[in-house]
PDB file of C-alpha atoms in Angstrom:
ATOM      1  CA  MET A   1      10.194  17.936 -54.610  1.00 50.00           C
ATOM      2  CA  SER A   2      12.804  20.062 -56.000  1.00 46.00           C
ATOM      3  CA  ASN A   3      16.201  19.366 -56.581  1.00 48.00           C
ATOM      4  CA  SER A   4      17.496  20.754 -53.318  1.00 58.00           C
ATOM      5  CA  THR A   5      15.502  18.547 -51.152  1.00 80.00           C
ATOM      6  CA  ARG A   6      15.717  15.323 -52.912  1.00 87.00           C
ATOM      7  CA  CYS A   7      15.561  12.065 -50.848  1.00 91.00           C
ATOM      8  CA  ALA A   8      18.741  10.548 -50.097  1.00 91.00           C
ATOM      9  CA  ALA A   9      17.460   7.801 -52.756  1.00 91.00           C
ATOM     10  CA  CYS A  10      16.956   9.930 -55.558  1.00 92.00           C
ATOM     11  CA  ARG A  11      20.096  11.794 -54.754  1.00 91.00           C
ATOM     12  CA  PHE A  12      22.250   8.772 -54.853  1.00 91.00           C
ATOM     13  CA  LEU A  13      20.537   7.870 -58.306  1.00 91.00           C
ATOM     14  CA  ARG A  14      20.972  10.908 -59.723  1.00 91.00           C
ATOM     15  CA  ARG A  15      17.306  11.704 -60.732  1.00 91.00           C
ATOM     16  CA  ARG A  16      14.511  14.167 -59.815  1.00 92.00           C
ATOM     17  CA  CYS A  17      12.456  13.318 -56.781  1.00 90.00           C
ATOM     18  CA  ARG A  18       8.740  13.439 -57.518  1.00 89.00           C
ATOM     19  CA  GLN A  19       6.110  14.050 -55.335  1.00 88.00           C
ATOM     20  CA  ASP A  20       4.890  10.546 -54.941  1.00 87.00           C
ATOM     21  CA  CYS A  21       8.421   9.215 -54.526  1.00 91.00           C
ATOM     22  CA  VAL A  22       7.802   5.539 -52.623  1.00 90.00           C
ATOM     23  CA  LEU A  23      11.540   6.068 -51.045  1.00 91.00           C
ATOM     24  CA  ALA A  24      11.313   9.548 -49.768  1.00 90.00           C
ATOM     25  CA  PRO A  25       9.641   9.044 -46.511  1.00 91.00           C
ATOM     26  CA  TYR A  26      11.928   6.028 -45.681  1.00 90.00           C
ATOM     27  CA  PHE A  27      15.216   7.247 -46.907  1.00 91.00           C
ATOM     28  CA  PRO A  28      15.494  11.070 -45.925  1.00 89.00           C
ATOM     29  CA  PRO A  29      18.203  13.468 -47.407  1.00 90.00           C
ATOM     30  CA  THR A  30      19.843  13.665 -43.953  1.00 90.00           C
ATOM     31  CA  ASN A  31      21.012  10.167 -44.223  1.00 87.00           C
ATOM     32  CA  PRO A  32      22.347   9.255 -47.308  1.00 89.00           C
ATOM     33  CA  GLN A  33      24.521   6.322 -46.035  1.00 90.00           C
ATOM     34  CA  ARG A  34      21.144   4.327 -45.238  1.00 91.00           C
ATOM     35  CA  PHE A  35      20.217   4.403 -48.706  1.00 92.00           C
ATOM     36  CA  ALA A  36      23.592   3.541 -50.380  1.00 92.00           C
ATOM     37  CA  ASN A  37      23.978   0.593 -47.994  1.00 91.00           C
ATOM     38  CA  VAL A  38      20.555  -0.700 -48.810  1.00 93.00           C
ATOM     39  CA  HIS A  39      21.286  -0.081 -52.690  1.00 93.00           C
ATOM     40  CA  LYS A  40      24.532  -2.055 -52.403  1.00 92.00           C
ATOM     41  CA  VAL A  41      22.543  -5.289 -51.053  1.00 91.00           C
ATOM     42  CA  PHE A  42      19.016  -5.055 -52.665  1.00 91.00           C
ATOM     43  CA  GLY A  43      19.189  -2.564 -55.723  1.00 91.00           C
ATOM     44  CA  ALA A  44      16.898   0.366 -56.252  1.00 90.00           C
ATOM     45  CA  SER A  45      14.168  -1.534 -58.212  1.00 90.00           C
ATOM     46  CA  LYS A  46      13.925  -4.236 -55.877  1.00 93.00           C
ATOM     47  CA  ILE A  47      13.406  -1.842 -52.890  1.00 93.00           C
ATOM     48  CA  THR A  48      10.956   0.079 -54.746  1.00 92.00           C
ATOM     49  CA  GLU A  49       9.321  -2.869 -55.659  1.00 92.00           C
ATOM     50  CA  LEU A  50       9.150  -4.430 -52.261  1.00 93.00           C
ATOM     51  CA  LEU A  51       7.691  -1.088 -50.487  1.00 93.00           C
ATOM     52  CA  LYS A  52       5.095  -0.733 -53.288  1.00 92.00           C
ATOM     53  CA  GLN A  53       3.673  -4.337 -52.446  1.00 93.00           C
ATOM     54  CA  LEU A  54       3.064  -3.687 -48.889  1.00 93.00           C
ATOM     55  CA  PRO A  55       0.615  -1.899 -47.308  1.00 93.00           C
ATOM     56  CA  VAL A  56       1.442   1.868 -46.479  1.00 92.00           C
ATOM     57  CA  HIS A  57       1.585   1.172 -42.527  1.00 93.00           C
ATOM     58  CA  LEU A  58       4.084  -1.479 -42.867  1.00 94.00           C
ATOM     59  CA  ARG A  59       6.658   0.162 -45.489  1.00 93.00           C
ATOM     60  CA  TYR A  60       8.457   1.846 -42.519  1.00 94.00           C
ATOM     61  CA  ASP A  61       9.000  -1.546 -40.821  1.00 95.00           C
ATOM     62  CA  ALA A  62      10.141  -2.842 -43.966  1.00 94.00           C
ATOM     63  CA  ALA A  63      12.695  -0.154 -44.705  1.00 94.00           C
ATOM     64  CA  GLU A  64      13.937  -0.574 -41.367  1.00 94.00           C
ATOM     65  CA  CYS A  65      14.604  -4.184 -41.785  1.00 93.00           C
ATOM     66  CA  MET A  66      16.293  -3.610 -45.196  1.00 94.00           C
ATOM     67  CA  SER A  67      18.537  -1.079 -43.513  1.00 93.00           C
ATOM     68  CA  ILE A  68      19.491  -3.351 -40.728  1.00 92.00           C
ATOM     69  CA  GLU A  69      20.201  -6.326 -42.973  1.00 91.00           C
ATOM     70  CA  ALA A  70      22.294  -3.931 -45.317  1.00 92.00           C
ATOM     71  CA  ALA A  71      24.168  -2.714 -42.133  1.00 91.00           C
ATOM     72  CA  SER A  72      25.017  -6.510 -40.872  1.00 90.00           C
ATOM     73  CA  ARG A  73      26.110  -7.279 -44.636  1.00 90.00           C
ATOM     74  CA  ALA A  74      28.417  -4.424 -44.662  1.00 89.00           C
ATOM     75  CA  ARG A  75      29.956  -5.670 -41.276  1.00 89.00           C
ATOM     76  CA  ASP A  76      29.825  -9.266 -42.240  1.00 89.00           C
ATOM     77  CA  PRO A  77      29.495  -9.979 -46.076  1.00 89.00           C
ATOM     78  CA  VAL A  78      29.178 -13.603 -45.649  1.00 90.00           C
ATOM     79  CA  TYR A  79      26.328 -14.256 -42.911  1.00 90.00           C
ATOM     80  CA  GLY A  80      24.855 -10.386 -42.341  1.00 87.00           C
ATOM     81  CA  CYS A  81      22.094 -10.577 -39.884  1.00 87.00           C
ATOM     82  CA  ALA A  82      22.117 -14.588 -39.817  1.00 90.00           C
ATOM     83  CA  GLY A  83      25.374 -14.221 -38.474  1.00 89.00           C
ATOM     84  CA  VAL A  84      24.425 -12.140 -35.583  1.00 88.00           C
ATOM     85  CA  ILE A  85      21.349 -14.413 -34.937  1.00 91.00           C
ATOM     86  CA  SER A  86      23.527 -17.359 -35.001  1.00 92.00           C
ATOM     87  CA  GLN A  87      26.027 -15.589 -32.384  1.00 92.00           C
ATOM     88  CA  LEU A  88      23.106 -14.839 -30.319  1.00 92.00           C
ATOM     89  CA  GLN A  89      21.497 -18.388 -30.364  1.00 94.00           C
ATOM     90  CA  GLN A  90      24.707 -19.690 -29.437  1.00 95.00           C
ATOM     91  CA  HIS A  91      25.153 -17.371 -26.610  1.00 94.00           C
ATOM     92  CA  ILE A  92      21.767 -18.310 -25.285  1.00 94.00           C
ATOM     93  CA  ILE A  93      22.624 -22.041 -25.406  1.00 94.00           C
ATOM     94  CA  ASP A  94      25.540 -21.257 -23.396  1.00 93.00           C
ATOM     95  CA  VAL A  95      23.818 -19.314 -20.613  1.00 94.00           C
ATOM     96  CA  GLN A  96      21.068 -22.075 -20.629  1.00 93.00           C
ATOM     97  CA  SER A  97      23.736 -24.867 -20.171  1.00 91.00           C
ATOM     98  CA  GLU A  98      25.530 -22.562 -17.458  1.00 93.00           C
ATOM     99  CA  LEU A  99      22.031 -22.002 -15.979  1.00 92.00           C
ATOM    100  CA  VAL A 100      21.575 -25.854 -15.834  1.00 91.00           C
ATOM    101  CA  LYS A 101      25.118 -26.388 -14.224  1.00 91.00           C
ATOM    102  CA  ILE A 102      24.204 -23.742 -11.394  1.00 92.00           C
ATOM    103  CA  LYS A 103      20.875 -25.023 -10.656  1.00 90.00           C
ATOM    104  CA  GLY A 104      22.484 -28.434 -10.274  1.00 89.00           C
ATOM    105  CA  GLU A 105      25.243 -27.185  -8.146  1.00 89.00           C
ATOM    106  CA  LEU A 106      22.568 -25.334  -5.942  1.00 89.00           C
ATOM    107  CA  ALA A 107      20.641 -28.678  -5.683  1.00 88.00           C
ATOM    108  CA  VAL A 108      23.629 -30.184  -4.482  1.00 88.00           C
ATOM    109  CA  HIS A 109      24.469 -27.546  -1.972  1.00 88.00           C
ATOM    110  CA  ASN A 110      20.673 -27.540  -0.981  1.00 87.00           C
ATOM    111  CA  ALA A 111      20.868 -31.219  -0.181  1.00 86.00           C
ATOM    112  CA  GLN A 112      24.096 -30.955   1.988  1.00 85.00           C
ATOM    113  CA  GLN A 113      22.414 -28.171   3.959  1.00 84.00           C
ATOM    114  CA  GLN A 114      19.569 -30.520   4.524  1.00 83.00           C
ATOM    115  CA  LEU A 115      21.744 -33.296   5.189  1.00 81.00           C
ATOM    116  CA  GLN A 116      23.522 -31.399   7.691  1.00 79.00           C
ATOM    117  CA  LEU A 117      20.338 -29.962   9.525  1.00 78.00           C
ATOM    118  CA  GLU A 118      19.276 -33.638   9.796  1.00 75.00           C
ATOM    119  CA  ASN A 119      22.365 -34.931  11.058  1.00 74.00           C
ATOM    120  CA  GLY A 120      22.180 -32.032  13.357  1.00 71.00           C
ATOM    121  CA  GLU A 121      19.026 -33.144  14.631  1.00 67.00           C
ATOM    122  CA  ARG A 122      19.850 -36.433  14.898  1.00 67.00           C
ATOM    123  CA  ALA A 123      23.122 -35.366  17.054  1.00 63.00           C
ATOM    124  CA  SER A 124      20.802 -33.226  19.234  1.00 64.00           C
ATOM    125  CA  GLU A 125      18.380 -36.278  19.689  1.00 66.00           C
ATOM    126  CA  GLN A 126      21.602 -38.417  20.912  1.00 65.00           C
ATOM    127  CA  GLN A 127      22.790 -36.073  23.320  1.00 63.00           C
ATOM    128  CA  GLN A 128      19.395 -35.787  24.353  1.00 63.00           C
ATOM    129  CA  ASP A 129      19.374 -39.379  24.901  1.00 64.00           C
ATOM    130  CA  GLU A 130      22.544 -39.568  26.572  1.00 61.00           C
ATOM    131  CA  LEU A 131      21.402 -36.896  29.036  1.00 56.00           C
ATOM    132  CA  LEU A 132      18.772 -39.173  29.690  1.00 58.00           C
ATOM    133  CA  TRP A 133      20.596 -42.511  29.947  1.00 54.00           C
ATOM    134  CA  LEU A 134      23.253 -40.502  32.375  1.00 53.00           C
ATOM    135  CA  GLY A 135      20.204 -39.400  34.413  1.00 55.00           C
ATOM    136  CA  SER A 136      18.929 -42.673  34.711  1.00 55.00           C
ATOM    137  CA  THR A 137      22.095 -44.489  36.051  1.00 48.00           C
ATOM    138  CA  GLN A 138      22.507 -41.500  38.643  1.00 51.00           C
ATOM    139  CA  HIS A 139      19.677 -43.045  40.505  1.00 50.00           C
ATOM    140  CA  ASP A 140      21.755 -46.224  41.166  1.00 52.00           C
ATOM    141  CA  PRO A 141      25.237 -45.677  40.998  1.00 51.00           C
ATOM    142  CA  LEU A 142      26.077 -48.953  42.356  1.00 50.00           C
ATOM    143  CA  ASN A 143      24.646 -51.147  39.489  1.00 57.00           C
ATOM    144  CA  LEU A 144      27.812 -50.819  37.181  1.00 55.00           C
ATOM    145  CA  ASP A 145      27.171 -54.005  35.104  1.00 60.00           C
ATOM    146  CA  GLN A 146      23.907 -53.032  34.298  1.00 61.00           C
ATOM    147  CA  LEU A 147      25.038 -49.644  33.207  1.00 57.00           C
ATOM    148  CA  LEU A 148      28.043 -51.555  31.277  1.00 60.00           C
ATOM    149  CA  ILE A 149      25.426 -53.358  29.281  1.00 64.00           C
ATOM    150  CA  GLN A 150      23.313 -50.316  28.447  1.00 64.00           C
ATOM    151  CA  ALA A 151      26.369 -48.298  27.298  1.00 62.00           C
ATOM    152  CA  ASN A 152      27.497 -51.383  24.845  1.00 60.00           C
ATOM    153  CA  ASP A 153      23.866 -51.610  23.706  1.00 64.00           C
ATOM    154  CA  TYR A 154      23.418 -47.759  23.176  1.00 58.00           C
ATOM    155  CA  GLN A 155      26.550 -47.665  21.068  1.00 56.00           C
ATOM    156  CA  LYS A 156      25.556 -50.827  19.058  1.00 58.00           C
ATOM    157  CA  SER A 157      22.396 -48.870  18.141  1.00 59.00           C
ATOM    158  CA  HIS A 158      23.618 -45.615  17.406  1.00 53.00           C
ATOM    159  CA  PHE A 159      26.979 -46.075  15.988  1.00 49.00           C
TER     160      PHE A 159
END
């Protein structure tokens, strides 16, 4: 490559960019800050060594990973990517606990709804029983003692 089209790595390191430059495909001249960040964290020889050890089809992903780690280190010099991962894991734990809480509240709500439905059915059954009882007493309105005994028995069994 000529001096005017040196890759960002060779330009940063102030050297000639050879035709077989390992860094050229992954650190183009249009983004010099990317190599500067990676160089600051890993160093030029380590970057070159890592890329040469990998098969060609994995080198792009490795350069991307180094770039992401370097950018993370620039934002958070102590933890880098580990800090972001830790924050995301904590967020997952918080959301999972909130989900468990909401599922519990939903279960309580559903149980209350079911209980209300069952109580509504019981109330409906009680109303039907009362109507049947009243209907049966209308046939013999003069037997008041029997009516009072039946009403008392009904109250004991249902209340």
